[in-house]
Amino acid sequence: MNVNQSSFYWLNSVITVVSILSFLTFFFIKLKFSTKEIDLEKVYQKNSVIKVLYWLAILILIGVMGQLMRVKLNWDFGTVHINAFSIAKTGKYLSIDYFARYPNNNVILLFLVFCYKVIIFFFNTSSIEESYTYMIFINAFIIWLGIFFSYRIIRENFSQNYSFIALFSMIFTLPTLFYANIFYTDTVGFFFVAFVLWLMGRYSFSCDHNKKIMLLIVIGIMIAVGYKIKAFVAILLVAFILNVFFNSKDRWLSRISNIICLIISFLATLFLIGLTTTSIIPVSESLSNENELPLTHWIAMGLNEKTNGGFNQMDYNNIKTFPSYKSKNEEAQRIIKRRIDSRGVIGTSNFVLFSKWTRTWADGDFATKDYGLWDPARDGIIQHLLRNRSISFLFQFTWFFILVLIAVGTLFFNKKTDVANISYYSFFGFVIFLSIWECNSRYVYCFIPIIVVMVITGIRNIKSIITRK
């Protein structure tokens, strides 16, 4: 089967499966109800068969999209996967210096090693290409979980009707499915953001003290694990603490004790993760000192006007030439000072507000066109639509309205749920973080659950304004 035939096969599969499931769903409705007018919300609520078919169709759609958009293993995600497969198959690291340089990828490496070991055990795969086919389906399941918990957030904090709007938005107006081909920190981070935000919603509804303490412990654990996979997840910790301080109705002593419980859970989990990764991954102290990139390097890169604050290969090559962590950090600090001094305060502010924000927030497809066409393994209709920017135009068009709804939700700041407040605090923190850090529109992907909450808040505010009139 050649590449075009294979792409046609997968595309035909998704059309066929979704069509059959849709037919079965509405056929079941027809048999189950004899009335002419059917309340689809009630049908969905009361019938487990429809629920299963509904979510199964979404899971299959994500998996097939991942196969249709499959790319060859390249950039960082490829390096991590190639090493993970080698470790799972032979126990050998192919580039241990990479994990000394990027310790933030150590946890995702261990998770991928586990996944590859399971795949090799059950399917007896001999090559990484064959194994990655199964990895795409695992990635699809992780994305599916993120979508499911995002849906639950809206359903539990707003209404069933709004949850269907959120689901439609995630599948058709945001590029949620378009990273199903890349099993990396972005998609796993997407799940953690959704799951943590859902747990926070459960906490706000709970009146049982013991249950709230248990939820705080679990939230702390999940944020710590998520942080080790995608650092942005930690922003939710700060947002949650702010919400407890400013919006909680509990007594101050109770607020402080709850925050302390959360922080202890978070820090204890970080400590245990650190012990685990250092005991498993053979990165010596000298190797780490020689290779690890300081945080200041990414701030310096975020000030590089040649890439509008994005990744810059020359900056990367330059910092690698310095022999120790200390010398790298000193060089990065010099670069930061030089770049800020050369522009001045006003010039630096203009650079952040116009150059960096445009690179980060003006791209409605979250760099799908770049990563989806980065050495694609197939050359089918999806790749064609990415090349002629049809998909990008669709997402760009819908992204404009999403930003408008976010603005409406922010400007008309009436009484909101705790989840909405946490989402707004998180989004504000995320904007600040990416204004300082090396930026990439791909990074916005893991915050889709936050964006969806703000969109629904904007829609609800517009509805309330119209209703009042």
XYZ file of C-alpha atoms in Angstrom:
469
model
C 0.000 0.000 0.000
C 1.590 3.317 -1.047
C 1.315 6.559 0.875
C -1.653 7.979 -1.057
C -3.575 4.700 -0.873
C -2.835 4.497 2.857
C -4.069 8.055 3.423
C -7.220 7.311 1.443
C -7.741 4.172 3.530
C -7.577 6.069 6.813
C -9.763 8.930 5.544
C -12.323 6.457 4.197
C -12.224 4.654 7.547
C -13.064 7.748 9.573
C -15.901 8.728 7.231
C -17.333 5.199 7.275
C -17.073 4.642 11.037
C -18.476 8.040 12.012
C -21.313 7.662 9.461
C -22.241 4.218 10.788
C -22.149 5.382 14.402
C -24.254 8.438 13.550
C -26.774 6.241 11.729
C -26.977 3.823 14.670
C -27.419 6.700 17.094
C -30.348 8.288 15.284
C -31.850 4.899 14.396
C -31.854 4.096 18.110
C -33.584 7.403 18.823
C -36.195 6.627 16.176
C -36.941 3.211 17.668
C -36.865 4.406 21.250
C -39.181 7.382 20.859
C -42.381 7.665 18.929
C -43.004 11.389 19.440
C -42.245 13.748 16.597
C -40.420 16.290 18.732
C -37.407 14.808 20.513
C -35.439 16.556 23.209
C -31.929 15.430 22.259
C -30.538 16.573 25.592
C -32.930 14.272 27.465
C -32.211 11.473 25.017
C -28.508 11.833 25.685
C -28.991 12.078 29.448
C -31.146 8.950 29.750
C -29.570 6.551 27.263
C -26.211 5.021 28.019
C -26.028 3.417 24.555
C -26.101 6.820 22.872
C -23.475 8.138 25.290
C -21.141 5.240 24.523
C -21.599 5.629 20.747
C -21.205 9.380 21.011
C -17.878 9.240 22.845
C -16.649 6.204 20.931
C -17.132 8.112 17.670
C -15.028 10.982 19.037
C -12.266 8.606 20.185
C -12.142 6.872 16.783
C -12.131 10.233 15.012
C -9.123 11.420 17.046
C -7.231 8.156 16.441
C -7.784 8.182 12.709
C -6.869 11.883 12.503
C -3.598 10.982 14.199
C -2.897 8.319 11.576
C -3.888 10.621 8.720
C -1.563 13.373 9.974
C 1.316 11.099 10.974
C 4.762 12.682 10.761
C 8.207 11.150 10.989
C 9.970 11.277 14.340
C 11.834 14.576 14.385
C 12.597 17.615 16.578
C 12.381 17.100 20.347
C 9.412 14.775 20.355
C 11.227 12.447 17.959
C 14.381 12.426 20.079
C 12.389 11.467 23.173
C 10.489 8.700 21.334
C 13.589 7.208 19.699
C 15.312 7.035 23.080
C 12.195 5.664 24.789
C 11.863 2.865 22.235
C 15.563 2.012 22.507
C 15.349 1.854 26.303
C 12.207 -0.287 26.165
C 13.749 -2.622 23.579
C 17.402 -2.810 24.607
C 17.780 -0.800 27.817
C 20.182 1.632 26.103
C 20.025 5.430 25.902
C 20.943 6.778 22.469
C 21.551 10.374 23.595
C 21.790 10.677 27.360
C 23.274 14.174 27.017
C 19.910 15.340 25.606
C 18.163 14.477 28.884
C 20.934 16.180 30.834
C 20.276 19.274 28.699
C 16.462 19.050 28.937
C 15.581 17.520 32.336
C 12.001 18.710 31.792
C 11.595 15.767 29.373
C 12.626 13.099 31.884
C 9.135 12.291 33.168
C 7.583 12.073 29.703
C 10.518 9.820 28.733
C 9.744 7.360 31.552
C 6.053 7.383 30.647
C 6.842 6.663 26.991
C 9.254 3.873 27.945
C 6.419 2.235 29.888
C 4.049 2.622 26.903
C 6.589 1.124 24.482
C 7.233 -1.815 26.821
C 3.507 -2.557 26.927
C 3.247 -2.317 23.127
C 6.281 -4.544 22.566
C 4.958 -7.105 25.069
C 1.445 -7.352 23.622
C 2.089 -6.741 19.922
C 5.692 -7.954 19.587
C 6.653 -4.953 17.471
C 10.177 -4.897 16.096
C 10.536 -1.318 14.836
C 9.761 2.101 16.215
C 7.692 2.945 13.127
C 5.427 -0.020 13.793
C 5.248 0.745 17.518
C 4.445 4.395 16.964
C 1.259 3.396 15.145
C -0.029 2.123 18.495
C 1.406 5.131 20.313
C -0.796 7.403 18.218
C -3.864 5.574 19.527
C -2.613 6.003 23.119
C -2.132 9.701 22.381
C -5.648 9.815 20.938
C -6.988 8.334 24.156
C -5.136 10.961 26.222
C -6.588 13.758 24.063
C -10.012 12.107 24.348
C -9.704 12.174 28.144
C -8.789 15.871 27.987
C -11.858 16.567 25.860
C -14.052 14.487 28.174
C -12.961 16.280 31.342
C -13.267 19.668 29.605
C -16.814 18.685 28.671
C -17.513 17.645 32.267
C -16.173 20.979 33.538
C -18.681 22.908 31.422
C -21.543 20.536 32.162
C -21.028 20.685 35.940
C -20.309 24.415 36.188
C -22.599 25.827 33.494
C -25.185 23.522 31.889
C -25.670 20.563 29.548
C -26.427 22.875 26.612
C -23.221 24.816 27.128
C -21.268 21.550 27.392
C -22.372 20.569 23.877
C -21.240 23.971 22.610
C -17.862 23.395 24.310
C -17.578 19.937 22.773
C -18.380 21.295 19.311
C -15.822 24.072 19.816
C -13.046 21.667 20.830
C -13.646 19.335 17.879
C -14.463 21.756 15.064
C -13.272 25.290 15.913
C -9.990 24.552 17.724
C -7.099 22.367 16.470
C -7.583 19.859 19.317
C -7.548 16.830 17.005
C -4.669 18.117 14.898
C -1.967 17.143 17.389
C -3.149 13.544 17.658
C -0.148 12.594 15.499
C 2.394 14.023 17.973
C 2.529 12.169 21.299
C 4.425 14.694 23.360
C 4.155 17.043 26.336
C 1.530 19.246 24.641
C -1.175 16.598 24.449
C -0.351 15.116 27.870
C -0.302 18.650 29.293
C -3.725 19.244 27.722
C -5.094 16.284 29.691
C -3.537 17.444 32.962
C -4.917 20.981 32.610
C -8.412 19.601 31.955
C -8.254 17.025 34.757
C -6.821 19.428 37.349
C -9.406 22.086 36.471
C -12.172 19.479 36.813
C -10.822 18.458 40.242
C -10.803 22.110 41.277
C -14.439 22.360 40.250
C -15.267 19.303 42.352
C -13.464 20.934 45.283
C -15.550 24.117 44.977
C -18.795 22.095 45.052
C -17.832 19.959 48.035
C -19.072 20.819 51.518
C -17.435 17.849 53.223
C -14.188 18.864 54.954
C -12.506 15.459 54.651
C -13.420 15.194 50.977
C -12.003 18.668 50.332
C -8.727 17.707 52.011
C -8.499 14.569 49.858
C -9.206 16.616 46.746
C -6.499 19.115 47.719
C -3.978 16.292 48.092
C -4.929 14.822 44.704
C -4.851 18.269 43.070
C -1.361 18.867 44.475
C -0.164 15.503 43.162
C -1.670 16.037 39.707
C -0.261 19.562 39.364
C 3.206 18.310 40.361
C 3.146 15.459 37.828
C 1.700 17.764 35.173
C 4.330 20.399 35.936
C 7.094 17.844 35.374
C 5.598 17.096 31.966
C 4.497 20.604 30.956
C 5.571 23.442 33.236
C 2.531 25.574 32.344
C 0.331 23.301 34.472
C 1.833 24.916 37.598
C 0.091 28.169 36.652
C -3.145 26.535 37.804
C -1.647 26.151 41.282
C -1.131 29.908 41.576
C -4.582 30.577 40.101
C -6.230 28.203 42.566
C -4.472 29.828 45.537
C -5.561 33.289 44.336
C -9.142 32.075 43.997
C -9.095 30.638 47.520
C -7.767 33.925 48.899
C -10.084 36.296 47.041
C -13.264 34.318 46.394
C -13.576 31.591 49.014
C -16.299 31.964 51.654
C -14.353 29.897 54.186
C -12.800 31.489 57.253
C -9.250 32.803 56.813
C -7.754 30.116 59.020
C -9.441 27.446 56.935
C -8.241 29.086 53.694
C -4.644 29.195 54.889
C -4.674 25.596 56.158
C -6.140 24.376 52.867
C -3.475 26.204 50.857
C -0.733 24.768 53.081
C -2.143 21.267 52.540
C -2.129 21.811 48.765
C 1.435 23.154 48.711
C 2.750 20.317 50.890
C 1.149 17.765 48.560
C 2.652 19.552 45.537
C 6.171 19.846 46.972
C 6.222 16.294 48.373
C 5.240 14.919 44.960
C 7.931 16.999 43.244
C 10.481 15.623 45.684
C 9.424 12.016 45.025
C 9.443 12.545 41.263
C 12.939 14.009 41.511
C 14.180 11.007 43.475
C 12.573 8.616 40.981
C 13.937 10.247 37.826
C 17.468 10.667 39.193
C 17.563 7.037 40.321
C 16.376 5.698 36.946
C 17.863 8.063 34.348
C 21.702 7.857 34.435
C 22.508 11.568 34.300
C 25.517 12.302 36.487
C 26.050 15.622 38.245
C 28.978 16.456 35.959
C 26.978 15.613 32.823
C 24.114 17.771 34.059
C 26.450 20.673 34.870
C 27.995 20.427 31.426
C 24.740 20.236 29.437
C 21.732 21.642 31.314
C 20.379 24.887 29.919
C 19.543 27.552 32.540
C 16.078 29.090 32.717
C 17.600 32.450 31.827
C 18.504 31.048 28.394
C 14.818 30.759 27.470
C 14.137 34.290 28.695
C 17.041 35.550 26.574
C 15.726 33.621 23.563
C 12.327 35.177 24.166
C 13.920 38.576 23.534
C 15.433 37.635 20.151
C 13.774 39.804 17.518
C 14.937 37.596 14.613
C 12.334 34.992 15.564
C 9.948 37.349 17.393
C 10.781 35.660 20.670
C 10.535 32.121 19.344
C 13.139 29.369 19.224
C 16.388 30.573 17.699
C 19.015 28.077 16.552
C 21.882 30.579 16.802
C 21.050 31.321 20.440
C 20.903 27.605 21.131
C 24.217 26.893 19.395
C 25.864 29.777 21.227
C 24.787 28.745 24.736
C 25.931 25.152 24.151
C 29.522 26.321 23.676
C 29.817 27.352 27.334
C 31.273 24.540 29.483
C 29.199 24.760 32.669
C 25.746 25.638 33.973
C 27.172 28.713 35.712
C 28.878 30.046 32.579
C 25.737 29.389 30.511
C 23.642 31.259 33.047
C 26.042 34.214 33.086
C 26.038 34.376 29.281
C 22.228 34.276 29.184
C 22.045 37.100 31.721
C 24.432 39.181 29.586
C 22.261 38.584 26.522
C 19.096 39.576 28.413
C 20.690 42.801 29.625
C 22.093 43.608 26.174
C 18.797 43.050 24.377
C 16.760 45.061 26.883
C 19.307 47.916 26.941
C 19.445 48.051 23.136
C 15.676 48.616 22.903
C 14.988 50.425 26.146
C 11.905 49.917 28.277
C 9.467 51.254 25.664
C 11.088 49.329 22.822
C 11.075 46.094 24.827
C 7.417 46.623 25.745
C 6.534 47.189 22.077
C 8.474 44.056 21.138
C 6.536 41.958 23.659
C 3.111 43.438 22.902
C 3.368 43.429 19.117
C 6.030 40.913 18.036
C 5.773 38.212 20.734
C 2.031 38.429 21.230
C 1.462 38.258 17.483
C 3.642 35.153 17.193
C 1.898 33.530 20.154
C -1.743 34.579 19.955
C -2.438 35.498 16.321
C -2.044 31.944 15.017
C -5.454 30.270 15.240
C -4.225 26.806 14.279
C -1.567 26.749 17.051
C 1.212 26.042 14.496
C -0.618 22.977 13.112
C 0.485 23.915 9.604
C 4.136 23.898 10.719
C 4.254 20.728 12.803
C 1.775 18.850 10.635
C 3.981 19.405 7.583
C 7.308 18.847 9.345
C 8.492 15.750 7.468
C 5.039 14.124 7.072
C 4.883 10.332 6.787
C 1.861 10.617 4.485
C 0.895 12.867 1.631
C -2.875 12.908 1.549
C -5.814 15.271 1.669
C -5.015 16.612 5.147
C -1.480 17.542 4.080
C -2.882 19.168 0.931
C -5.322 21.236 3.009
C -2.496 22.249 5.334
C -0.297 23.326 2.413
C -2.952 25.482 0.773
C -3.831 26.839 4.227
C -7.529 25.897 3.996
C -7.429 24.411 7.502
C -5.428 27.351 8.820
C -7.987 29.768 7.362
C -10.821 27.909 9.079
C -9.110 27.961 12.460
C -7.995 31.567 11.982
C -11.571 32.601 11.245
C -12.983 30.849 14.320
C -10.047 31.969 16.499
C -11.031 35.611 15.922
C -14.496 34.964 17.360
C -13.009 32.946 20.220
C -10.792 35.901 21.179
C -13.830 38.200 20.996
C -15.768 35.895 23.331
C -12.809 35.757 25.721
C -12.692 39.566 25.721
C -16.448 39.776 26.365
C -16.141 37.331 29.245
C -13.295 39.408 30.683
C -14.773 42.895 30.247
C -18.216 42.032 31.597
C -16.814 40.478 34.743
C -19.957 39.594 36.666
C -20.358 36.842 39.237
C -18.539 33.714 37.996
C -18.062 30.164 39.149
C -14.813 29.195 40.869
C -13.751 27.298 37.744
C -14.274 30.423 35.621
C -12.296 32.550 38.088
C -9.440 30.020 38.136
C -9.496 29.922 34.322
C -9.196 33.701 34.037
C -6.404 33.857 36.604
C -4.615 31.008 34.789
C -4.987 32.624 31.384
C -3.664 35.928 32.686
C -0.677 34.130 34.209
C -0.133 32.195 30.983
C -0.060 35.429 28.959
C 2.525 36.906 31.338
C 4.621 33.726 31.254
C 4.740 33.573 27.440
C 5.514 37.296 27.334
C 8.710 36.563 29.266
C 9.584 33.060 28.019
C 10.506 31.748 24.582
C 7.152 31.702 22.804
C 5.383 29.386 20.388
C 1.707 29.248 19.422
C 1.923 25.459 19.909
C 2.212 26.089 23.636
C -1.363 27.422 23.693
C -2.642 23.907 22.883
C -2.459 22.584 26.446
C -4.569 25.534 27.650
C -7.537 24.648 25.418
C -9.657 23.647 28.475
C -9.022 27.108 29.962
C -9.905 28.773 26.659
C -13.137 26.777 26.391
C -14.245 27.857 29.882
C -13.626 31.512 28.968
C -15.488 31.116 25.652
C -18.525 29.659 27.415
C -18.350 32.443 30.009
C -18.331 34.979 27.158
C -21.347 33.329 25.486
C -23.237 33.283 28.786
C -22.444 36.959 29.387
C -23.673 37.905 25.912
C -26.856 35.914 26.549
C -27.434 37.672 29.886
C -26.899 41.101 28.282
C -29.419 40.319 25.510
C -31.893 38.893 28.038
C -31.711 42.026 30.209
C -32.491 44.190 27.200
